[in-house]
Each structure stands twice: as structure tokens, then as C-alpha cells.
Tab-separated table of C-alpha atoms in Angstrom:
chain	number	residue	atom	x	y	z
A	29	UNK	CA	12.506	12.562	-57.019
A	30	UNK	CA	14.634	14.331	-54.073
A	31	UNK	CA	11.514	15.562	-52.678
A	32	UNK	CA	9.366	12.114	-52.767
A	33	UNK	CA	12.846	10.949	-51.028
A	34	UNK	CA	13.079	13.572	-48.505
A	35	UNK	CA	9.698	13.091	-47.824
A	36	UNK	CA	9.975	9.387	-46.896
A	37	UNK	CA	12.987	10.233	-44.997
A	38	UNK	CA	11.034	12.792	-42.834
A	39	UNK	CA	8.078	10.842	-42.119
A	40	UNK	CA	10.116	7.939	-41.184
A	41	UNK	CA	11.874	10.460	-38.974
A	42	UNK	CA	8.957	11.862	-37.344
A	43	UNK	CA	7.669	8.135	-37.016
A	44	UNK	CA	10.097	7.058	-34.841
A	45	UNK	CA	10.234	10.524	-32.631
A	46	UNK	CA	6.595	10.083	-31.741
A	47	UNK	CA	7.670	6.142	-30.626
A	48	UNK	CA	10.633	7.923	-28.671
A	49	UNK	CA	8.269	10.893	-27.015
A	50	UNK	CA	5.973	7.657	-26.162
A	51	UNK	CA	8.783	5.396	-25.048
A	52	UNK	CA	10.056	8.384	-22.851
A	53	UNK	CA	6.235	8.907	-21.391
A	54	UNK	CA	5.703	5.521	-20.530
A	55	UNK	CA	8.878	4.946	-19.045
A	56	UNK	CA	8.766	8.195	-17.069
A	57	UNK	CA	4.841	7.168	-15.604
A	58	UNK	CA	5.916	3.857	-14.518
A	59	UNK	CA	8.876	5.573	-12.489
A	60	UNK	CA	6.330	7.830	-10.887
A	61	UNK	CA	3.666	4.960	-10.493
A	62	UNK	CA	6.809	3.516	-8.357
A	63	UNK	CA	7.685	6.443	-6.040
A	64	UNK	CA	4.013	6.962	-5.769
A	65	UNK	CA	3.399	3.410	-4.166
A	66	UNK	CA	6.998	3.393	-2.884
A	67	UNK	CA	5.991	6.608	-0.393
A	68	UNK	CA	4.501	5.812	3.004
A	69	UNK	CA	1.261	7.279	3.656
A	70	UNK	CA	0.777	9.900	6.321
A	71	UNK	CA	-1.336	9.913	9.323
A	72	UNK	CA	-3.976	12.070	10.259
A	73	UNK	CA	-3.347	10.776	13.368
A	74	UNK	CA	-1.522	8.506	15.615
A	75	UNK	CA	-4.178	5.757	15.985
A	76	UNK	CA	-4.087	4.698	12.622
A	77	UNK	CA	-3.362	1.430	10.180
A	78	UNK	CA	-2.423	0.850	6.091
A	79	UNK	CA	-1.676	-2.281	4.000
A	80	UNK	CA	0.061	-1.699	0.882
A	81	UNK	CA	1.771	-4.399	-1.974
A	82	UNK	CA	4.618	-5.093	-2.831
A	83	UNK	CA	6.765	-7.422	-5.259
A	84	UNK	CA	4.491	-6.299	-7.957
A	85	UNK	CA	1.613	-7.124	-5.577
A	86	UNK	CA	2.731	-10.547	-4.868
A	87	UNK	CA	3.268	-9.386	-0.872
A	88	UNK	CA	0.365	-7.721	1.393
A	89	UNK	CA	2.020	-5.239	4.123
A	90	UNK	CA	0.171	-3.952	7.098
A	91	UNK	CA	1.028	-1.780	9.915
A	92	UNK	CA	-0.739	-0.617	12.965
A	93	UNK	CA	0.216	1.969	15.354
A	94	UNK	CA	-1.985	3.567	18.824
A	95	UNK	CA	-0.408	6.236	21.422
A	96	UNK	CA	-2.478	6.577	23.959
A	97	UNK	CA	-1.892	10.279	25.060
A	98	UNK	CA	-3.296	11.257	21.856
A	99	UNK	CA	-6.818	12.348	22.507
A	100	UNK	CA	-8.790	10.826	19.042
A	101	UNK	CA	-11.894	12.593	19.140
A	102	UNK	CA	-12.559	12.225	23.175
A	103	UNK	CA	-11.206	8.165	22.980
A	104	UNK	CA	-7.226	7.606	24.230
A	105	UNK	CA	-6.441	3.905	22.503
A	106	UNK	CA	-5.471	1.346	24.370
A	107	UNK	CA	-4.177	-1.201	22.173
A	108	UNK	CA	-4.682	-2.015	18.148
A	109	UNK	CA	-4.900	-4.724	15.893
A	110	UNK	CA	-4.968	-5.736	12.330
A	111	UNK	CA	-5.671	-8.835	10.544
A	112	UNK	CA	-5.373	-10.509	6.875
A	113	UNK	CA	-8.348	-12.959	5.360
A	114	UNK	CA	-8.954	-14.474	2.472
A	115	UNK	CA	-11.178	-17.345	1.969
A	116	UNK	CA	-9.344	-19.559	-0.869
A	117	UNK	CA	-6.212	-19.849	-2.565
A	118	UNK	CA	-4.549	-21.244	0.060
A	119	UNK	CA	-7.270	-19.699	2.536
A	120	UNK	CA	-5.510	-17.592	5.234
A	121	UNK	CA	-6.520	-16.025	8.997
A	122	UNK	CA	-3.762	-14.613	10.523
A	123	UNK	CA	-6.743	-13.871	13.118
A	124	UNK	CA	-5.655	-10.134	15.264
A	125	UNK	CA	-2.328	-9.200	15.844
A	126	UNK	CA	-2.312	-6.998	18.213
A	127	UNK	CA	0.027	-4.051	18.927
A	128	UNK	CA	1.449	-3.990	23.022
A	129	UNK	CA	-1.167	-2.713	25.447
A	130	UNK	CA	-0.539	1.266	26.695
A	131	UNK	CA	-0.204	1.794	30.173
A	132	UNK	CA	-2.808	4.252	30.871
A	133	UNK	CA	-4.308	7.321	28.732
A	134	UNK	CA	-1.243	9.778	29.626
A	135	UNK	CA	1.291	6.894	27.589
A	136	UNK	CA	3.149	9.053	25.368
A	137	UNK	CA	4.734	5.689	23.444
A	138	UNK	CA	4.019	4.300	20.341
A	139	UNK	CA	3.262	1.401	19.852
A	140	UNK	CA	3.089	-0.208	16.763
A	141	UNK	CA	3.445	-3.957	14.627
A	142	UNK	CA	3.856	-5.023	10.854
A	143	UNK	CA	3.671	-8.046	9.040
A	144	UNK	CA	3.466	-9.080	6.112
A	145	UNK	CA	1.669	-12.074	4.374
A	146	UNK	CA	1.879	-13.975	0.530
A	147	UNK	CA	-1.377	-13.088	-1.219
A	148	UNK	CA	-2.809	-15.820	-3.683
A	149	UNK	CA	-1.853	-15.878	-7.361
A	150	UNK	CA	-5.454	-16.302	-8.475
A	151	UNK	CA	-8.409	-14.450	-9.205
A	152	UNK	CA	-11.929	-13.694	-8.161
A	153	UNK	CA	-13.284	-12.985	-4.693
A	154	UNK	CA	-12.656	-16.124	-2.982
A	155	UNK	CA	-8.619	-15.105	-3.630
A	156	UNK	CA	-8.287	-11.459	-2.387
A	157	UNK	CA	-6.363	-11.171	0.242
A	158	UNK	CA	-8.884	-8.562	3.087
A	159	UNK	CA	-7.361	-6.388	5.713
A	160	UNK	CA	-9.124	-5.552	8.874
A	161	UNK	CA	-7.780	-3.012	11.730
A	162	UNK	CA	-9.452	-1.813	14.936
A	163	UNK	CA	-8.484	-0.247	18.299
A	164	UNK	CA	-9.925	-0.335	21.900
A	165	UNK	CA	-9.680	2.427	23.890
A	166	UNK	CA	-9.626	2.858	27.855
């Protein structure tokens, strides 16, 4: 009889270690999940752009950013803009929002813009919330 008892015990025991290990797995994924989409990307370059979510994806974030003196691939930029669309849900154009205009292809300043805009609660394709960058160059 101790051994049927012990045995119960154990299992029970090893039962609720595997929901702790789990428990301690999960917990420790979401937590990197977090840092992960907490950590700014880096550029490759300094004409670049991003959007990223926030409040559990309830916010869209964008950010733009051009400097003129650097020489991207024979162009020098000479201003930037991004943009958020979405067709339904309320339907939003923020239409381009454009960075400040560089001086001339030897600039050495950065210049750069965020915003930030409420993306729709609802689903399908009509809802997502689209984001659009470009840059002209000199």
C-alpha cells in the first residue's frame, strides 16, 4: 500500500513540475517576444524607414529618416516621406509626411519624422492599416 501511495504522490509531483517547467517557458518567451519587438531596428543605412506596433498592436509607428551626404548607391536624398492607408474601419490617408528638405548633397544632418496612427479593431483586408515610404534624391 506505501508504494501504490508513493506512487500517486510522485506522479502528482512530477505532474505539476512539467506545468511549472511550462509555466516558466511560456512566461520566459513572452518576455523575449517583448524585448524582441521592444528593440529598434538598425539601419543599413541612413536613408531608411520602419513601422512597428504597439499597445498590443492597437498603435501603428513609423519613422523616416534621409542625410543627404550619405552617398546610397550613387543617389544623395533629398527629402523622405512615409504614409499610413487603410481603406475601412474608419478608412484613413494620412497622405505623405514628409521629413525637412536637405540643403544640398554635402548636408551632413539628419533629418527625420514619426507619427503614429490608431489602427482599426477589425479584420480582413479592407482594415489593415498599409505603410508606404519613399525618398527623392537631388
Amino acid at each position: 500500500m506505501r508504494r501504490e501511495g508513493r506512487r500517486k504522490m510522485n506522479s502528482s509531483v512530477g505532474i505539476s513540475r512539467h506545468i511549472g517547467n511550462a509555466f516558466v517557458l511560456i512566461t520566459m518567451g513572452i518576455l523575449l517576444a517583448l524585448c524582441i519587438s521592444l528593440t529598434p531596428a538598425q539601419a543599413a543605412g541612413q536613408n531608411y524607414a520602419r513601422a512597428w506596433e504597439t499597445l498590443a498592436g492597437a498603435r501603428w509607428n513609423g519613422y523616416v529618416q534621409i542625410q543627404a551626404s550619405y552617398n546610397d548607391n550613387g543617389k544623395h536624398a533629398k527629402q523622405g516621406y512615409h504614409r499610413f492607408q487603410r481603406e475601412a474601419g474608419p478608412s484613413l490617408d494620412t497622405g505623405r509626411l514628409f521629413t525637412s528638405k536637405a540643403r544640398s548633397i554635402n548636408d551632413t544632418n539628419i533629418y527625420s519624422r514619426q507619427d503614429s496612427v490608431w489602427d482599426s479593431p477589425l479584420w480582413g483586408d479592407k482594415y489593415v492599416t498599409r505603410y508606404n515610404f519613399d525618398f527623392f534624391y537631388f
